[in-house]
mmCIF file of N, CA and C in Angstrom:
data_model
loop_
_atom_site.group_PDB
_atom_site.id
_atom_site.type_symbol
_atom_site.label_atom_id
_atom_site.label_comp_id
_atom_site.label_asym_id
_atom_site.label_seq_id
_atom_site.Cartn_x
_atom_site.Cartn_y
_atom_site.Cartn_z
ATOM 1 N N LYS A 1353 4.802 14.974 -1.721
ATOM 2 C CA LYS A 1353 5.066 14.093 -2.846
ATOM 3 C C LYS A 1353 5.689 14.831 -4.070
ATOM 4 N N ALA A 1354 6.258 13.996 -4.934
ATOM 5 C CA ALA A 1354 6.903 14.678 -5.975
ATOM 6 C C ALA A 1354 6.072 15.503 -7.048
ATOM 7 N N ASN A 1355 4.903 14.931 -7.182
ATOM 8 C CA ASN A 1355 4.045 15.609 -8.102
ATOM 9 C C ASN A 1355 3.336 17.000 -7.571
ATOM 10 N N GLY A 1356 3.679 17.359 -6.416
ATOM 11 C CA GLY A 1356 3.077 18.613 -5.653
ATOM 12 C C GLY A 1356 1.749 18.386 -4.956
ATOM 13 N N GLU A 1357 1.361 17.099 -5.017
ATOM 14 C CA GLU A 1357 0.300 16.683 -4.133
ATOM 15 C C GLU A 1357 0.561 16.590 -2.680
ATOM 16 N N ALA A 1358 -0.319 17.230 -1.958
ATOM 17 C CA ALA A 1358 -0.046 17.254 -0.458
ATOM 18 C C ALA A 1358 -0.339 15.776 0.090
ATOM 19 N N GLU A 1359 0.472 15.351 1.014
ATOM 20 C CA GLU A 1359 0.274 14.062 1.593
ATOM 21 C C GLU A 1359 -0.430 14.234 2.950
ATOM 22 N N TYR A 1360 -1.506 13.833 3.299
ATOM 23 C CA TYR A 1360 -2.196 13.728 4.403
ATOM 24 C C TYR A 1360 -2.111 12.589 5.310
ATOM 25 N N GLY A 1361 -2.245 12.823 6.583
ATOM 26 C CA GLY A 1361 -2.080 11.599 7.620
ATOM 27 C C GLY A 1361 -0.681 11.326 7.914
ATOM 28 N N ASN A 1362 -0.544 10.433 8.791
ATOM 29 C CA ASN A 1362 0.825 9.896 9.289
ATOM 30 C C ASN A 1362 1.636 9.332 8.152
ATOM 31 N N PRO A 1363 2.728 9.747 7.927
ATOM 32 C CA PRO A 1363 3.553 9.283 6.647
ATOM 33 C C PRO A 1363 3.929 7.802 6.873
ATOM 34 N N ASN A 1364 4.054 7.376 8.173
ATOM 35 C CA ASN A 1364 4.281 5.894 8.241
ATOM 36 C C ASN A 1364 3.286 5.024 7.986
ATOM 37 N N ILE A 1365 1.988 5.431 8.435
ATOM 38 C CA ILE A 1365 0.668 4.710 8.094
ATOM 39 C C ILE A 1365 0.601 4.828 6.540
ATOM 40 N N ASN A 1366 0.752 5.848 5.897
ATOM 41 C CA ASN A 1366 0.656 5.962 4.426
ATOM 42 C C ASN A 1366 1.638 4.884 3.827
ATOM 43 N N GLU A 1367 2.742 4.880 4.347
ATOM 44 C CA GLU A 1367 3.808 3.987 3.821
ATOM 45 C C GLU A 1367 3.336 2.558 3.876
ATOM 46 N N ILE A 1368 2.869 2.206 4.923
ATOM 47 C CA ILE A 1368 2.249 0.685 5.135
ATOM 48 C C ILE A 1368 1.293 0.449 4.036
ATOM 49 N N ILE A 1369 0.341 1.430 3.925
ATOM 50 C CA ILE A 1369 -0.830 1.259 2.944
ATOM 51 C C ILE A 1369 -0.368 1.110 1.539
ATOM 52 N N LYS A 1370 0.553 1.969 1.182
ATOM 53 C CA LYS A 1370 1.179 1.944 -0.029
ATOM 54 C C LYS A 1370 2.024 0.805 -0.399
ATOM 55 N N THR A 1371 2.899 0.362 0.543
ATOM 56 C CA THR A 1371 3.609 -0.765 0.390
ATOM 57 C C THR A 1371 2.675 -2.103 0.174
ATOM 58 N N LEU A 1372 1.571 -2.143 1.013
ATOM 59 C CA LEU A 1372 0.668 -3.330 1.027
ATOM 60 C C LEU A 1372 0.076 -3.486 -0.389
ATOM 61 N N LYS A 1373 -0.521 -2.190 -0.892
ATOM 62 C CA LYS A 1373 -0.987 -2.237 -2.189
ATOM 63 C C LYS A 1373 -0.182 -2.609 -3.297
ATOM 64 N N GLU A 1374 1.193 -2.025 -3.326
ATOM 65 C CA GLU A 1374 2.200 -2.398 -4.242
ATOM 66 C C GLU A 1374 2.584 -3.935 -4.123
ATOM 67 N N GLU A 1375 2.872 -4.403 -3.040
ATOM 68 C CA GLU A 1375 3.456 -5.731 -2.890
ATOM 69 C C GLU A 1375 2.476 -6.795 -3.234
ATOM 70 N N PHE A 1376 1.289 -6.605 -2.865
ATOM 71 C CA PHE A 1376 0.086 -7.502 -3.232
ATOM 72 C C PHE A 1376 -0.580 -7.040 -4.414
ATOM 73 N N GLU A 1377 -0.145 -6.077 -5.213
ATOM 74 C CA GLU A 1377 -0.691 -5.736 -6.306
ATOM 75 C C GLU A 1377 -2.167 -5.459 -6.356
ATOM 76 N N LEU A 1378 -2.622 -4.605 -5.345
ATOM 77 C CA LEU A 1378 -4.060 -4.371 -5.107
ATOM 78 C C LEU A 1378 -4.337 -2.804 -5.649
ATOM 79 N N GLY A 1379 -5.452 -2.630 -6.267
ATOM 80 C CA GLY A 1379 -5.693 -1.286 -6.596
ATOM 81 C C GLY A 1379 -6.593 -0.675 -5.263
ATOM 82 N N LEU A 1380 -7.366 -1.426 -4.536
ATOM 83 C CA LEU A 1380 -8.003 -0.930 -3.407
ATOM 84 C C LEU A 1380 -7.959 -2.081 -2.364
ATOM 85 N N LEU A 1381 -7.930 -1.653 -1.053
ATOM 86 C CA LEU A 1381 -7.812 -2.615 0.007
ATOM 87 C C LEU A 1381 -9.360 -2.731 0.451
ATOM 88 N N ASP A 1382 -9.517 -4.032 0.921
ATOM 89 C CA ASP A 1382 -10.729 -4.333 1.591
ATOM 90 C C ASP A 1382 -10.891 -3.504 2.926
ATOM 91 N N GLY A 1383 -12.161 -3.381 3.241
ATOM 92 C CA GLY A 1383 -12.301 -2.576 4.352
ATOM 93 C C GLY A 1383 -12.357 -1.094 4.215
ATOM 94 N N SER A 1384 -12.628 -0.311 5.140
ATOM 95 C CA SER A 1384 -12.622 1.106 5.056
ATOM 96 C C SER A 1384 -11.200 1.924 5.148
ATOM 97 N N ASP A 1385 -11.050 3.016 4.615
ATOM 98 C CA ASP A 1385 -9.804 3.591 4.757
ATOM 99 C C ASP A 1385 -9.430 3.825 6.213
ATOM 100 N N LYS A 1386 -10.364 4.215 7.000
ATOM 101 C CA LYS A 1386 -10.194 4.386 8.542
ATOM 102 C C LYS A 1386 -9.528 3.119 9.129
ATOM 103 N N GLU A 1387 -10.300 2.028 8.799
ATOM 104 C CA GLU A 1387 -9.956 0.765 9.369
ATOM 105 C C GLU A 1387 -8.509 0.340 9.146
ATOM 106 N N ASN A 1388 -8.257 0.477 7.642
ATOM 107 C CA ASN A 1388 -6.822 0.110 7.125
ATOM 108 C C ASN A 1388 -5.740 1.009 7.977
ATOM 109 N N ARG A 1389 -6.130 2.343 8.057
ATOM 110 C CA ARG A 1389 -5.113 3.103 8.766
ATOM 111 C C ARG A 1389 -4.996 2.716 10.296
ATOM 112 N N GLN A 1390 -6.242 2.424 10.874
ATOM 113 C CA GLN A 1390 -5.882 1.900 12.315
ATOM 114 C C GLN A 1390 -5.211 0.770 12.501
ATOM 115 N N TYR A 1391 -5.279 -0.188 11.488
ATOM 116 C CA TYR A 1391 -4.475 -1.363 11.614
ATOM 117 C C TYR A 1391 -3.060 -1.390 11.340
ATOM 118 N N ALA A 1392 -2.886 -0.278 10.409
ATOM 119 C CA ALA A 1392 -1.628 0.006 10.017
ATOM 120 C C ALA A 1392 -0.815 0.578 11.117
ATOM 121 N N LYS A 1393 -1.501 1.434 11.996
ATOM 122 C CA LYS A 1393 -0.795 1.997 13.193
ATOM 123 C C LYS A 1393 -0.495 0.942 14.141
ATOM 124 N N LEU A 1394 -1.443 0.036 14.436
ATOM 125 C CA LEU A 1394 -1.273 -1.219 15.320
ATOM 126 C C LEU A 1394 -0.025 -2.060 14.916
ATOM 127 N N MET A 1395 0.002 -2.177 13.498
ATOM 128 C CA MET A 1395 1.029 -2.926 13.042
ATOM 129 C C MET A 1395 2.378 -2.532 13.179
ATOM 130 N N ILE A 1396 2.631 -1.279 13.023
ATOM 131 C CA ILE A 1396 3.831 -0.508 13.305
ATOM 132 C C ILE A 1396 4.213 -0.717 14.753
ATOM 133 N N THR A 1397 3.293 -0.446 15.636
ATOM 134 C CA THR A 1397 3.557 -0.654 17.074
ATOM 135 C C THR A 1397 3.855 -2.103 17.397
ATOM 136 N N LYS A 1398 3.183 -2.944 16.917
ATOM 137 C CA LYS A 1398 3.457 -4.475 17.310
ATOM 138 C C LYS A 1398 4.876 -4.946 16.669
ATOM 139 N N CYS A 1399 5.218 -4.389 15.465
ATOM 140 C CA CYS A 1399 6.461 -4.739 14.841
ATOM 141 C C CYS A 1399 7.758 -4.048 15.409
ATOM 142 N N GLY A 1400 7.464 -2.885 15.987
ATOM 143 C CA GLY A 1400 8.469 -2.181 16.734
ATOM 144 C C GLY A 1400 9.026 -0.984 15.852
ATOM 145 N N SER A 1401 8.868 -1.056 14.558
ATOM 146 C CA SER A 1401 9.247 -0.066 13.659
ATOM 147 C C SER A 1401 8.609 -0.163 12.284
ATOM 148 N N LEU A 1402 8.548 0.880 11.490
ATOM 149 C CA LEU A 1402 8.043 0.840 10.095
ATOM 150 C C LEU A 1402 8.776 -0.096 9.411
ATOM 151 N N GLU A 1403 10.041 -0.138 9.505
ATOM 152 C CA GLU A 1403 11.084 -1.210 8.599
ATOM 153 C C GLU A 1403 10.650 -2.419 8.937
ATOM 154 N N VAL A 1404 10.406 -2.949 10.058
ATOM 155 C CA VAL A 1404 10.130 -4.306 10.451
ATOM 156 C C VAL A 1404 8.677 -4.549 9.829
ATOM 157 N N ALA A 1405 7.721 -3.686 9.945
ATOM 158 C CA ALA A 1405 6.210 -3.864 9.403
ATOM 159 C C ALA A 1405 6.402 -4.012 7.861
ATOM 160 N N ILE A 1406 7.253 -3.282 7.218
ATOM 161 C CA ILE A 1406 7.380 -3.364 5.767
ATOM 162 C C ILE A 1406 7.889 -4.751 5.407
ATOM 163 N N LYS A 1407 8.966 -5.152 6.178
ATOM 164 C CA LYS A 1407 9.499 -6.492 5.871
ATOM 165 C C LYS A 1407 8.269 -7.675 6.074
ATOM 166 N N VAL A 1408 7.498 -7.410 7.085
ATOM 167 C CA VAL A 1408 6.327 -8.376 7.170
ATOM 168 C C VAL A 1408 5.546 -8.361 6.067
ATOM 169 N N ILE A 1409 5.294 -7.192 5.400
ATOM 170 C CA ILE A 1409 4.385 -7.156 4.223
ATOM 171 C C ILE A 1409 4.996 -7.851 3.156
ATOM 172 N N LYS A 1410 6.401 -7.618 2.893
ATOM 173 C CA LYS A 1410 7.043 -8.195 1.785
ATOM 174 C C LYS A 1410 7.243 -9.721 1.931
ATOM 175 N N VAL A 1411 7.512 -10.220 3.286
ATOM 176 C CA VAL A 1411 7.573 -11.743 3.428
ATOM 177 C C VAL A 1411 6.035 -12.280 2.978
ATOM 178 N N ALA A 1412 5.016 -11.543 3.530
ATOM 179 C CA ALA A 1412 3.664 -12.171 3.206
ATOM 180 C C ALA A 1412 3.449 -12.161 1.856
ATOM 181 N N ALA A 1413 3.763 -11.184 1.005
ATOM 182 C CA ALA A 1413 3.512 -10.969 -0.343
ATOM 183 C C ALA A 1413 4.222 -12.128 -1.207
ATOM 184 N N LEU A 1414 5.454 -12.467 -0.741
ATOM 185 C CA LEU A 1414 6.116 -13.443 -1.406
ATOM 186 C C LEU A 1414 5.750 -15.089 -0.969
ATOM 187 N N ASP A 1415 5.065 -15.055 0.134
ATOM 188 C CA ASP A 1415 4.716 -16.467 0.533
ATOM 189 C C ASP A 1415 3.687 -17.108 -0.478
ATOM 190 N N ASP A 1416 3.936 -18.414 -0.608
ATOM 191 C CA ASP A 1416 3.024 -19.262 -1.540
ATOM 192 C C ASP A 1416 1.490 -19.220 -1.021
ATOM 193 N N TYR A 1417 1.320 -19.312 0.230
ATOM 194 C CA TYR A 1417 0.086 -19.363 0.750
ATOM 195 C C TYR A 1417 -0.570 -18.052 0.947
ATOM 196 N N TRP A 1418 0.131 -17.095 1.618
ATOM 197 C CA TRP A 1418 -0.403 -15.766 2.005
ATOM 198 C C TRP A 1418 -0.534 -14.835 0.693
ATOM 199 N N GLY A 1419 0.378 -14.984 -0.237
ATOM 200 C CA GLY A 1419 0.393 -14.086 -1.335
ATOM 201 C C GLY A 1419 -0.769 -13.665 -2.047
ATOM 202 N N ASP A 1420 -1.839 -14.599 -1.910
ATOM 203 C CA ASP A 1420 -3.145 -14.086 -2.552
ATOM 204 C C ASP A 1420 -4.175 -14.204 -1.616
ATOM 205 N N LYS A 1421 -3.955 -14.301 -0.347
ATOM 206 C CA LYS A 1421 -5.070 -14.095 0.743
ATOM 207 C C LYS A 1421 -5.147 -12.988 1.403
ATOM 208 N N ILE A 1422 -4.178 -11.996 1.213
ATOM 209 C CA ILE A 1422 -4.285 -10.657 2.016
ATOM 210 C C ILE A 1422 -4.752 -9.468 1.138
ATOM 211 N N ALA A 1423 -5.873 -8.827 1.621
ATOM 212 C CA ALA A 1423 -6.303 -7.724 0.845
ATOM 213 C C ALA A 1423 -6.736 -6.459 1.665
ATOM 214 N N SER A 1424 -6.150 -6.583 2.884
ATOM 215 C CA SER A 1424 -6.480 -5.483 3.854
ATOM 216 C C SER A 1424 -5.245 -5.484 4.964
ATOM 217 N N VAL A 1425 -5.111 -4.334 5.574
ATOM 218 C CA VAL A 1425 -4.082 -4.331 6.773
ATOM 219 C C VAL A 1425 -4.631 -5.146 7.883
ATOM 220 N N LYS A 1426 -6.011 -5.136 7.987
ATOM 221 C CA LYS A 1426 -6.541 -5.865 9.069
ATOM 222 C C LYS A 1426 -6.232 -7.423 9.084
ATOM 223 N N LYS A 1427 -6.492 -7.918 7.893
ATOM 224 C CA LYS A 1427 -6.140 -9.339 7.747
ATOM 225 C C LYS A 1427 -4.655 -9.588 7.926
ATOM 226 N N LEU A 1428 -3.772 -8.825 7.266
ATOM 227 C CA LEU A 1428 -2.361 -9.006 7.518
ATOM 228 C C LEU A 1428 -1.998 -8.925 8.977
ATOM 229 N N TYR A 1429 -2.594 -7.981 9.773
ATOM 230 C CA TYR A 1429 -2.426 -7.803 11.137
ATOM 231 C C TYR A 1429 -2.696 -9.234 11.836
ATOM 232 N N TYR A 1430 -3.886 -9.681 11.634
ATOM 233 C CA TYR A 1430 -4.404 -10.682 12.355
ATOM 234 C C TYR A 1430 -3.624 -12.063 12.069
ATOM 235 N N HIS A 1431 -2.988 -12.061 10.823
ATOM 236 C CA HIS A 1431 -2.218 -13.331 10.409
ATOM 237 C C HIS A 1431 -0.698 -13.121 10.498
ATOM 238 N N MET A 1432 -0.275 -11.970 11.024
ATOM 239 C CA MET A 1432 1.241 -11.666 11.172
ATOM 240 C C MET A 1432 1.972 -12.659 11.826
ATOM 241 N N ALA A 1433 1.401 -13.066 12.961
ATOM 242 C CA ALA A 1433 2.220 -14.093 13.888
ATOM 243 C C ALA A 1433 2.513 -15.440 12.966
ATOM 244 N N GLU A 1434 1.380 -16.001 12.279
ATOM 245 C CA GLU A 1434 1.562 -17.127 11.386
ATOM 246 C C GLU A 1434 2.520 -16.836 10.389
ATOM 247 N N ILE A 1435 2.457 -15.720 9.760
ATOM 248 C CA ILE A 1435 3.334 -15.346 8.574
ATOM 249 C C ILE A 1435 4.826 -15.441 9.055
ATOM 250 N N VAL A 1436 4.972 -14.840 10.165
ATOM 251 C CA VAL A 1436 6.470 -14.533 10.738
ATOM 252 C C VAL A 1436 6.810 -15.966 11.172
ATOM 253 N N GLN A 1437 6.134 -16.734 11.947
ATOM 254 C CA GLN A 1437 6.336 -18.013 12.281
ATOM 255 C C GLN A 1437 6.916 -18.940 11.186
ATOM 256 N N LYS A 1438 6.112 -18.884 10.011
ATOM 257 C CA LYS A 1438 6.510 -19.635 8.914
ATOM 258 C C LYS A 1438 7.635 -19.191 8.127
ATOM 259 N N ALA A 1439 7.941 -17.763 8.212
ATOM 260 C CA ALA A 1439 9.228 -17.370 7.581
ATOM 261 C C ALA A 1439 10.428 -17.579 8.513
ATOM 262 N N LYS A 1440 10.292 -17.873 9.784
ATOM 263 C CA LYS A 1440 11.317 -18.119 10.677
ATOM 264 C C LYS A 1440 12.072 -19.420 10.210
ATOM 265 N N GLY A 1441 11.390 -20.215 9.800
ATOM 266 C CA GLY A 1441 12.015 -21.536 9.211
ATOM 267 C C GLY A 1441 12.918 -21.413 8.018
ATOM 268 N N LYS A 1442 12.919 -20.217 7.388
ATOM 269 C CA LYS A 1442 13.799 -19.902 6.371
ATOM 270 C C LYS A 1442 15.027 -19.385 6.652
ATOM 271 N N LYS A 1443 16.167 -19.706 6.175
ATOM 272 C CA LYS A 1443 17.397 -19.241 6.555
ATOM 273 C C LYS A 1443 17.607 -17.780 6.280
ATOM 274 N N ASP A 1444 16.987 -17.256 5.417
ATOM 275 C CA ASP A 1444 17.175 -15.838 5.045
ATOM 276 C C ASP A 1444 16.031 -14.819 5.924
ATOM 277 N N ASN A 1445 15.426 -15.432 6.749
ATOM 278 C CA ASN A 1445 14.574 -14.786 7.745
ATOM 279 C C ASN A 1445 15.260 -13.534 8.423
ATOM 280 N N VAL A 1446 14.531 -12.318 8.331
ATOM 281 C CA VAL A 1446 15.019 -11.140 9.005
ATOM 282 C C VAL A 1446 14.206 -10.590 9.989
ATOM 283 N N LEU A 1447 13.099 -11.311 10.359
ATOM 284 C CA LEU A 1447 11.915 -10.747 11.069
ATOM 285 C C LEU A 1447 12.225 -11.078 12.626
ATOM 286 N N VAL A 1448 11.954 -10.077 13.272
ATOM 287 C CA VAL A 1448 11.891 -10.259 14.830
ATOM 288 C C VAL A 1448 10.527 -9.403 15.223
ATOM 289 N N ILE A 1449 9.684 -10.109 15.787
ATOM 290 C CA ILE A 1449 8.428 -9.593 16.170
ATOM 291 C C ILE A 1449 8.317 -9.640 17.633
ATOM 292 N N ARG A 1450 7.987 -8.644 18.371
ATOM 293 C CA ARG A 1450 7.797 -8.621 19.825
ATOM 294 C C ARG A 1450 6.495 -9.237 20.217
#
């Protein structure tokens, strides 16, 4: 990190958690750190890449319904299919979930 602080854990998982907090404007996530990290790993695997997982977070954060309903990686993970399905109806959709 730029401020000289060591970064612990998997950088991709850290990025998911950081992006989720930023996009949903959350200070803390619901659930334990361990649980959020486990679901971040599952999310990257299911999405096929960190980049697609981050797109899912951004799409969910902008969504009228989901924008104020997500407060953990676990909740986002379990609603990913619905969020992506809803986004698919929009012409600017860039998501492909396996």
